[in-house]
Short mmCIF file of C-alpha atoms in Angstrom, two decimals:
data_model
loop_
_atom_site.label_atom_id
_atom_site.label_comp_id
_atom_site.label_asym_id
_atom_site.label_seq_id
_atom_site.Cartn_x
_atom_site.Cartn_y
_atom_site.Cartn_z
CA MET A 1500 113.44 21.99 44.18
CA LYS A 1501 112.19 21.71 48.24
CA LYS A 1502 111.18 26.04 48.00
CA PHE A 1503 109.35 25.72 45.54
CA ILE A 1504 107.08 22.67 46.72
CA VAL A 1505 107.21 24.17 49.79
CA LEU A 1506 105.58 26.78 48.34
CA VAL A 1507 102.52 25.35 46.49
CA LYS A 1508 101.34 23.70 49.27
CA LYS A 1509 101.60 27.03 51.27
CA GLU A 1510 99.82 29.38 47.95
CA VAL A 1511 97.51 25.45 47.95
CA LYS A 1512 96.64 26.43 51.91
CA GLU A 1513 95.88 29.89 51.10
CA LEU A 1514 93.00 28.97 49.01
CA LEU A 1515 91.57 26.09 49.81
CA THR A 1516 90.03 27.88 52.69
CA ILE A 1517 86.63 27.18 54.44
CA GLN A 1518 85.97 30.22 52.90
CA MET A 1519 86.50 28.65 49.59
CA ILE A 1520 85.36 24.77 50.24
CA LEU A 1521 82.01 25.60 51.73
CA PRO A 1522 80.67 27.02 48.45
CA LEU A 1523 81.90 24.68 46.49
CA ILE A 1524 80.49 21.10 48.89
CA ILE A 1525 77.57 23.26 48.55
CA MET A 1526 77.06 24.02 45.48
CA VAL A 1527 77.98 20.50 44.43
CA ILE A 1528 75.73 19.52 46.71
CA LEU A 1529 73.10 21.41 44.89
CA PHE A 1530 73.49 20.91 41.15
CA GLY A 1531 73.09 16.80 42.27
CA PHE A 1532 70.00 17.47 44.60
CA ILE A 1533 67.78 19.86 41.98
CA GLY A 1534 69.07 17.55 39.12
CA GLN A 1535 67.18 14.48 40.73
CA ILE A 1536 64.60 16.17 41.69
CA ILE A 1537 64.06 17.16 37.84
CA SER A 1538 65.31 13.06 36.62
CA LYS A 1539 62.01 11.89 38.48
CA GLU A 1540 59.80 15.49 37.38
CA THR A 1541 60.84 13.72 34.24
CA GLU A 1542 60.09 10.08 35.30
CA LYS A 1543 56.66 11.05 35.83
CA PHE A 1544 56.02 12.80 32.58
CA ALA A 1545 57.04 9.53 31.06
CA ALA A 1546 53.68 7.93 32.21
CA PRO A 1547 50.68 8.61 31.32
CA GLN A 1548 49.43 11.83 31.91
CA PRO A 1549 46.06 12.93 33.51
CA ILE A 1550 42.57 14.19 31.30
CA LEU A 1551 39.34 14.87 32.17
CA LEU A 1552 36.73 13.68 29.52
CA ILE A 1553 33.44 14.71 29.69
CA ASN A 1554 30.53 12.84 26.67
CA GLN A 1555 27.39 15.07 25.45
CA ASP A 1556 27.25 12.89 22.61
CA ALA A 1557 27.23 8.67 21.99
CA PRO A 1558 28.60 5.41 23.46
CA ASP A 1559 30.16 5.25 20.39
CA SER A 1560 31.91 8.20 20.05
CA LEU A 1561 33.22 8.48 23.91
CA ALA A 1562 35.13 5.00 22.94
CA ILE A 1563 36.67 6.15 19.46
CA VAL A 1564 38.50 9.12 21.76
CA SER A 1565 39.31 8.02 25.15
CA ASP A 1566 41.03 5.36 22.57
CA VAL A 1567 42.93 7.71 21.06
CA LEU A 1568 43.97 9.64 23.27
CA LYS A 1569 45.82 6.29 25.51
CA LYS A 1570 47.74 6.08 22.14
CA ASN A 1571 48.67 9.08 23.02
CA ASN A 1572 50.33 8.53 26.45
CA LEU A 1573 46.92 9.76 27.89
CA ALA A 1574 45.38 8.37 31.22
CA VAL A 1575 40.97 8.75 30.37
CA SER A 1576 38.75 9.94 33.00
CA VAL A 1577 35.35 10.31 32.37
CA PHE A 1578 33.01 12.72 34.22
CA ASN A 1579 29.65 11.00 34.36
CA GLN A 1580 27.92 14.33 34.40
CA THR A 1581 27.61 17.87 31.52
CA ASP A 1582 27.97 20.18 34.38
CA ILE A 1583 31.67 21.85 32.90
CA THR A 1584 32.03 23.79 36.09
CA ALA A 1585 31.63 20.72 37.97
CA ALA A 1586 34.13 19.27 36.09
CA ILE A 1587 36.31 21.97 36.02
CA ALA A 1588 36.31 21.94 40.07
CA GLU A 1589 36.79 18.46 40.15
CA ALA A 1590 40.02 19.09 37.53
CA GLN A 1591 41.22 21.91 40.33
CA SER A 1592 40.90 19.23 42.38
CA LYS A 1593 42.54 16.40 41.29
CA ARG A 1594 45.72 17.98 39.70
CA ILE A 1595 44.65 16.81 35.92
CA PRO A 1596 46.39 19.54 33.50
CA ALA A 1597 43.33 19.35 31.21
CA LEU A 1598 39.08 18.82 30.66
CA LEU A 1599 37.59 17.58 26.80
CA VAL A 1600 34.27 17.80 25.57
CA ILE A 1601 32.64 16.13 23.18
CA PRO A 1602 29.85 17.56 22.23
CA GLU A 1603 26.48 16.73 20.71
CA LYS A 1604 25.81 15.07 17.55
CA PHE A 1605 29.34 14.93 17.31
CA SER A 1606 29.45 10.88 15.41
CA GLN A 1607 26.24 12.21 13.72
CA GLY A 1608 28.48 15.69 12.50
CA LEU A 1609 31.57 12.82 10.88
CA ASN A 1610 29.26 10.89 9.46
CA ASN A 1611 27.78 13.45 7.16
CA PHE A 1612 32.19 14.95 6.23
CA GLN A 1613 31.01 18.05 8.57
CA PRO A 1614 33.92 19.52 10.59
CA GLN A 1615 33.33 18.71 14.48
CA GLU A 1616 34.72 20.80 16.82
CA LEU A 1617 35.97 19.77 20.65
CA SER A 1618 35.67 22.09 23.65
CA ILE A 1619 39.18 21.70 25.43
CA TYR A 1620 39.52 23.19 29.06
CA LYS A 1621 43.21 23.09 29.88
CA ILE A 1622 43.25 24.03 34.07
CA VAL A 1623 46.47 25.48 34.32
CA GLN A 1624 48.25 25.44 38.66
CA ASN A 1625 51.49 25.43 37.33
CA PHE A 1626 53.79 27.76 35.09
CA SER A 1627 56.98 25.91 34.79
CA LEU A 1628 58.66 24.98 31.67
CA LEU A 1629 58.20 21.23 33.23
CA ALA A 1630 54.25 22.07 33.63
CA SER A 1631 53.90 22.82 29.68
CA ALA A 1632 55.01 19.49 29.18
CA LYS A 1633 51.58 18.33 30.01
CA TYR A 1634 49.05 21.08 28.38
CA ASN A 1635 51.46 20.08 25.09
CA MET A 1636 50.68 15.96 25.40
CA VAL A 1637 46.97 17.81 24.57
CA ASP A 1638 48.04 19.47 21.80
CA GLN A 1639 49.11 16.06 20.12
CA ALA A 1640 47.28 14.58 21.32
CA MET A 1641 44.02 16.10 19.57
CA LYS A 1642 46.20 16.02 16.29
CA GLY A 1643 45.86 12.52 16.90
CA ILE A 1644 42.28 12.50 16.72
CA ASN A 1645 42.25 14.77 14.30
CA SER A 1646 44.09 11.93 11.70
CA TYR A 1647 41.72 9.11 13.29
CA PHE A 1648 39.03 10.71 11.94
CA SER A 1649 40.49 12.04 8.72
CA ASP A 1650 41.74 8.63 7.87
CA GLU A 1651 37.72 7.30 8.19
CA TRP A 1652 36.38 9.60 6.08
CA ILE A 1653 39.69 8.76 3.37
CA LYS A 1654 39.07 4.78 3.83
CA GLU A 1655 35.23 5.92 2.23
CA LYS A 1656 35.60 8.89 -0.13
CA VAL A 1657 38.23 6.29 -1.62
CA SER A 1658 38.83 3.15 -0.31
CA SER A 1659 41.75 1.61 -2.67
CA ILE A 1660 44.71 3.33 -1.13
CA GLU A 1661 46.56 3.87 2.33
CA PRO A 1662 45.18 7.04 3.81
CA ALA A 1663 49.22 7.34 5.27
CA ASN A 1664 49.66 7.36 1.43
CA LEU A 1665 47.07 10.35 0.40
CA LYS A 1666 48.56 12.14 2.92
CA ASN A 1667 51.85 12.20 2.49
CA PRO A 1668 52.49 11.51 -0.95
CA ILE A 1669 56.15 12.55 -1.06
CA GLY A 1670 58.93 10.87 1.65
CA ALA A 1671 61.99 11.98 2.12
CA LYS A 1672 65.77 10.21 2.69
CA GLU A 1673 67.20 12.12 5.03
CA PHE A 1674 71.56 12.20 4.86
CA VAL A 1675 74.31 14.16 6.70
CA ASN A 1676 77.36 15.39 5.79
CA ILE A 1677 80.62 16.19 7.10
CA ASN A 1678 83.72 17.00 6.32
CA ASP A 1679 83.29 14.58 3.77
CA LYS A 1680 82.09 12.32 4.45
CA THR A 1681 78.05 11.31 4.53
CA ALA A 1682 75.09 9.01 6.02
CA GLU A 1683 71.70 8.26 6.15
CA VAL A 1684 70.96 9.40 9.29
CA PRO A 1685 68.43 12.20 10.90
CA PHE A 1686 70.39 15.77 11.47
CA SER A 1687 67.68 16.18 14.41
CA LEU A 1688 69.45 13.10 15.86
CA VAL A 1689 73.29 13.84 15.51
CA MET A 1690 72.61 17.47 16.33
CA GLY A 1691 71.47 16.40 19.34
CA PHE A 1692 72.98 13.73 20.28
CA ILE A 1693 76.04 15.54 19.97
CA GLN A 1694 74.91 18.50 22.08
CA LYS A 1695 74.36 15.77 24.82
CA GLN A 1696 77.51 15.12 24.61
CA THR A 1697 79.44 19.18 25.51
CA THR A 1698 76.07 20.94 26.15
CA PHE A 1699 77.80 20.77 29.71
CA ILE A 1700 81.81 20.92 29.28
CA PRO A 1701 82.40 25.03 28.01
CA ILE A 1702 79.82 26.18 31.22
CA VAL A 1703 81.83 24.82 34.00
CA LEU A 1704 85.43 25.86 31.61
CA PHE A 1705 83.11 29.10 31.99
CA LEU A 1706 82.95 28.54 35.95
CA VAL A 1707 85.77 27.27 36.55
CA ILE A 1708 87.89 29.61 34.86
CA ILE A 1709 85.88 32.61 35.85
CA MET A 1710 86.10 31.22 39.71
CA ALA A 1711 89.12 30.71 39.71
CA ALA A 1712 90.70 33.76 38.19
CA GLN A 1713 89.25 35.73 40.81
CA MET A 1714 90.63 33.65 43.14
CA VAL A 1715 94.01 33.89 43.00
CA ALA A 1716 93.37 38.16 42.51
CA MET A 1717 91.78 38.18 45.64
CA ALA A 1718 94.62 35.38 47.08
CA VAL A 1719 97.12 38.39 45.86
CA ALA A 1720 95.25 41.15 46.39
CA ASN A 1721 95.16 40.99 50.72
CA GLU A 1722 98.75 39.41 51.25
CA LYS A 1723 98.77 42.78 49.92
CA GLU A 1724 96.50 44.66 51.76
CA ASN A 1725 97.22 42.42 55.53
CA LYS A 1726 101.74 43.66 54.39
CA THR A 1727 102.58 40.04 54.69
CA PHE A 1728 103.49 40.61 49.68
CA GLU A 1729 106.67 42.36 51.87
CA ILE A 1730 107.63 39.51 53.34
CA LEU A 1731 107.77 36.98 50.77
CA LEU A 1732 109.36 39.63 48.50
CA SER A 1733 111.56 39.27 51.00
CA SER A 1734 113.23 36.08 51.76
CA PRO A 1735 115.66 33.92 50.01
CA VAL A 1736 113.49 32.41 46.90
CA ASN A 1737 113.17 33.44 43.75
CA ARG A 1738 111.10 36.01 42.53
CA LYS A 1739 110.18 33.47 39.32
CA THR A 1740 110.33 30.69 41.82
CA ILE A 1741 106.88 32.61 43.64
CA ILE A 1742 105.77 32.92 40.36
CA PHE A 1743 105.55 29.58 40.08
CA ALA A 1744 104.48 28.78 43.57
CA LYS A 1745 100.81 30.44 42.92
CA LEU A 1746 100.16 29.27 39.17
CA VAL A 1747 101.40 26.21 40.42
CA GLY A 1748 99.11 25.85 43.21
CA ALA A 1749 96.21 27.90 42.48
CA GLY A 1750 96.21 25.54 38.58
CA ILE A 1751 95.90 22.15 41.28
CA VAL A 1752 92.64 23.93 43.39
CA ALA A 1753 91.42 25.32 39.52
CA LEU A 1754 91.47 21.56 38.27
CA LEU A 1755 89.99 20.04 41.53
CA PHE A 1756 86.96 23.12 41.31
CA ALA A 1757 86.48 21.75 37.12
CA ALA A 1758 86.32 18.04 38.12
CA THR A 1759 84.44 19.32 41.25
CA TYR A 1760 81.97 21.07 39.11
CA MET A 1761 82.02 18.15 36.55
CA ILE A 1762 80.96 16.03 37.82
CA GLY A 1763 77.85 17.94 40.08
CA PHE A 1764 76.94 20.10 36.35
CA GLY A 1765 76.82 16.17 35.34
CA SER A 1766 74.29 14.69 37.36
CA TYR A 1767 72.13 17.57 37.25
CA MET A 1768 72.04 17.80 32.84
CA ASN A 1769 71.94 13.92 33.31
CA GLY A 1770 68.36 14.97 35.28
CA VAL A 1771 67.41 17.11 33.04
CA THR A 1772 68.07 15.10 29.81
CA GLY A 1773 66.60 11.82 31.74
CA GLY A 1774 69.96 10.50 31.27
CA ALA A 1775 70.46 10.76 27.98
CA LEU A 1776 74.00 12.17 28.44
CA SER A 1777 75.07 8.27 29.43
CA GLY A 1778 75.49 7.90 25.54
CA SER A 1779 71.96 5.16 25.66
CA ALA A 1780 69.89 7.34 23.75
CA GLY A 1781 72.06 8.01 20.77
CA ALA A 1782 73.21 3.78 20.78
CA GLY A 1783 70.68 4.02 17.95
CA ILE A 1784 72.77 6.37 15.47
CA ALA A 1785 76.59 4.86 16.54
CA SER A 1786 77.16 3.17 13.37
CA SER A 1787 75.24 6.01 10.95
CA LEU A 1788 77.90 8.23 13.52
CA GLN A 1789 80.82 6.07 13.25
CA ALA A 1790 80.53 6.95 9.82
CA LEU A 1791 80.59 10.66 9.61
CA GLY A 1792 84.06 10.22 11.25
CA VAL A 1793 82.04 11.84 14.56
CA VAL A 1794 83.75 9.13 17.42
CA VAL A 1795 86.42 11.07 20.86
CA THR A 1796 89.60 9.33 20.67
CA PRO A 1797 91.93 9.79 24.03
CA ILE A 1798 93.62 11.46 21.95
CA GLY A 1799 90.85 13.56 21.35
CA TYR A 1800 90.23 13.84 25.07
CA ALA A 1801 93.50 14.45 25.76
CA LEU A 1802 93.83 17.14 23.83
CA LEU A 1803 90.32 19.17 25.02
CA GLY A 1804 92.01 18.43 28.55
CA LEU A 1805 95.11 20.67 27.89
CA SER A 1806 93.10 23.20 25.69
CA LEU A 1807 91.19 23.46 28.31
CA PHE A 1808 93.89 23.70 31.03
CA LEU A 1809 96.04 26.18 29.35
CA GLY A 1810 93.19 27.72 29.13
CA VAL A 1811 93.24 28.26 33.14
CA LEU A 1812 96.29 28.75 33.32
CA VAL A 1813 96.73 32.18 31.16
CA ALA A 1814 93.14 33.02 32.78
CA LEU A 1815 95.51 32.69 35.87
CA ALA A 1816 98.92 34.85 35.08
CA ILE A 1817 96.34 37.78 34.35
CA ALA A 1818 95.38 37.20 37.46
CA ILE A 1819 97.62 37.28 39.01
CA ILE A 1820 98.93 40.96 37.30
CA LEU A 1821 95.80 42.09 38.51
CA GLY A 1822 95.75 41.24 41.35
CA ILE A 1823 98.74 43.11 42.06
CA LEU A 1824 96.60 45.86 40.46
CA ALA A 1825 94.96 45.71 43.06
CA ASP A 1826 94.81 48.27 45.92
CA SER A 1827 92.53 46.33 48.24
CA VAL A 1828 90.70 43.29 48.63
CA LYS A 1829 87.26 45.16 47.47
CA SER A 1830 88.86 46.74 44.48
CA VAL A 1831 89.69 42.72 43.19
CA GLN A 1832 85.99 43.21 41.32
CA ALA A 1833 87.38 45.93 39.49
CA VAL A 1834 90.61 45.23 38.38
CA THR A 1835 89.15 41.76 37.27
CA THR A 1836 86.66 43.31 35.28
CA PRO A 1837 88.67 43.41 32.06
CA LEU A 1838 89.97 39.62 32.19
CA MET A 1839 85.99 38.95 32.60
CA ILE A 1840 84.78 40.53 29.47
CA LEU A 1841 87.30 38.20 27.83
CA ILE A 1842 85.72 35.61 29.23
CA LEU A 1843 81.85 36.01 28.55
CA LEU A 1844 82.72 37.40 25.28
CA PRO A 1845 83.69 34.06 23.34
CA TYR A 1846 81.78 32.04 25.26
CA PHE A 1847 78.80 34.41 24.18
CA LEU A 1848 79.65 34.52 20.53
CA ILE A 1849 80.73 30.39 20.49
CA THR A 1850 78.00 29.35 22.23
CA PHE A 1851 74.44 31.24 21.74
CA THR A 1852 76.14 31.71 17.14
CA ASP A 1853 76.92 30.49 14.46
CA PHE A 1854 80.23 30.99 14.75
CA GLY A 1855 81.44 30.53 11.59
CA ALA A 1856 78.94 32.14 9.48
CA LEU A 1857 80.23 35.66 11.26
CA ALA A 1858 83.08 38.31 9.85
CA PRO A 1859 85.94 38.08 9.19
CA GLY A 1860 86.87 40.02 11.34
CA VAL A 1861 85.02 39.48 14.02
CA LYS A 1862 86.13 35.78 13.49
CA TRP A 1863 89.50 36.38 13.64
CA LEU A 1864 89.17 39.17 17.00
CA ILE A 1865 87.52 35.83 18.79
CA TYR A 1866 90.59 34.02 17.74
CA ALA A 1867 93.69 35.98 19.66
CA ILE A 1868 91.24 35.74 22.82
CA PRO A 1869 92.87 32.96 24.93
CA PHE A 1870 90.23 32.03 25.97
CA SER A 1871 88.12 31.36 22.74
CA HIS A 1872 89.88 27.61 21.44
CA PRO A 1873 88.98 25.92 24.66
CA PHE A 1874 85.71 26.34 23.16
CA LEU A 1875 85.84 25.62 20.36
CA ALA A 1876 87.61 22.49 20.91
CA VAL A 1877 84.81 21.19 22.12
CA GLY A 1878 83.63 21.96 19.02
CA LYS A 1879 86.21 20.73 17.24
CA LEU A 1880 86.48 17.50 18.81
CA MET A 1881 84.12 15.74 17.63
CA VAL A 1882 84.86 15.66 14.21
CA GLN A 1883 88.62 14.61 15.09
CA ASP A 1884 90.08 17.87 13.63
CA TYR A 1885 92.71 17.71 15.87
CA ALA A 1886 95.17 19.80 13.74
CA PHE A 1887 92.86 23.37 14.72
CA ILE A 1888 92.86 22.43 18.38
CA GLY A 1889 97.00 21.49 18.81
CA GLY A 1890 97.62 24.86 16.69
CA GLY A 1891 95.21 26.64 19.88
CA ILE A 1892 96.56 24.79 22.71
CA ILE A 1893 99.77 26.32 20.76
CA TYR A 1894 99.04 29.84 20.61
CA GLN A 1895 97.66 29.11 24.80
CA LEU A 1896 100.75 27.80 25.61
CA LEU A 1897 102.54 30.82 24.35
CA ILE A 1898 99.99 33.60 25.44
CA PHE A 1899 100.38 31.87 28.69
CA LEU A 1900 104.65 32.56 28.71
CA PHE A 1901 104.93 35.73 27.78
CA PHE A 1902 102.11 36.91 30.64
CA VAL A 1903 104.11 34.22 33.38
CA PHE A 1904 107.07 36.77 31.54
CA LEU A 1905 105.10 39.80 32.52
CA ALA A 1906 104.98 39.28 35.35
CA ALA A 1907 108.06 37.73 36.12
CA LYS A 1908 109.56 41.28 34.85
CA ILE A 1909 106.78 42.60 37.84
CA PHE A 1910 107.38 40.84 40.33
CA SER A 1911 111.53 41.25 39.86
CA SER A 1912 111.59 45.16 40.39
CA ASP A 1913 110.62 47.75 43.05
CA LYS A 1914 107.09 48.57 41.42
CA ILE A 1915 105.34 45.49 42.55
CA LEU A 1916 105.21 47.53 46.30
CA THR A 1917 103.82 50.20 44.73
CA LEU A 1918 101.86 50.06 40.98
CA LYS A 1919 98.38 49.92 41.18
CA LEU A 1920 94.98 50.78 40.06
CA ASN A 1921 93.09 54.47 42.67
CA PHE A 1922 89.91 54.04 42.31
CA LYS A 1923 88.78 56.00 44.69
CA ARG A 1924 88.15 60.04 43.76
CA LYS A 1925 90.23 62.71 44.19
CA LYS A 1926 88.73 65.21 46.10
#
């Protein structure tokens, strides 16, 4: 047992070098920094956005349109000249994203029930996704202006009926059903809340599995290349103990990476979503989620954690074998390519497709890949399908034991020193 603990410590020390820790620290700081910046930018969008207004009509039109714009979270600035070129230059200098022009005889035409047009100039100075939200707010304000004058027309022509009832004579009650449980709640709220709670777990798992696998394969290949592998094998330690020590040591480092990535990436996602991941956004639908059975229990979290950990262990067991096949550190990338494919395939199919609607053959192919079960467990956790998660854990454990047995067989034979894949061309 003492020798095993010594080997585990040795493996952890070899993996936790400054070359491995420094990129990890940098990534966490980077994620947090980006998240803070995006969070501050998101807060800016919550404040009223500026818009420049030119009125070529009567003062009443300016007052009405300005009031509607303010109700749509826009801060109105009136340009006192009628020169549009000068107004655009003013908007550019003050970084105002849009200019709205009320034409002559605007109110007169509306009073005669004649459709009118407003000129909108969108001053583009940034092509980012966040910047485009400013222009979307202008579009929403135009809908508000349309709605206001539409209501005025209806009130004048049909004074006995509310305009809202005329424009929307049919309402809808929306119900969501999950596993034979039903609640009256908008589907968008339920899906939005669930996705915000589970969005970054598969991403973190994906990154950790790939990094841990590359790390272990690189460590084994480095030992072979530096001829320290023979010294380790010739020591008076059971070779199966060496395998388990490498797996446990790498597993500890992988857990450290997972926890660090969860903290850093969680900070990033909170910044992107404006704090929605904290759960405050879903407080209003908590009772509906409970009625639908969408509640995460401590047992569910424990099963999810076990599934994630087994997924990492399976990757590490395969990576050790692939590291043995590498003839040098440079060839690690090539020999670990099949493992990367086995991770990428289920990740993209489960994350970006309707997995339940896939053909049975494709679904069973994904089920056969052990790394698919941690990705699937995230969604199953929200509906408390513990039987599926438990079955995936058992399957992952069997796959893990198989590859550990295979690695033990390889380590126990003398082929371990000569077994390799040579990617060099023969002359």
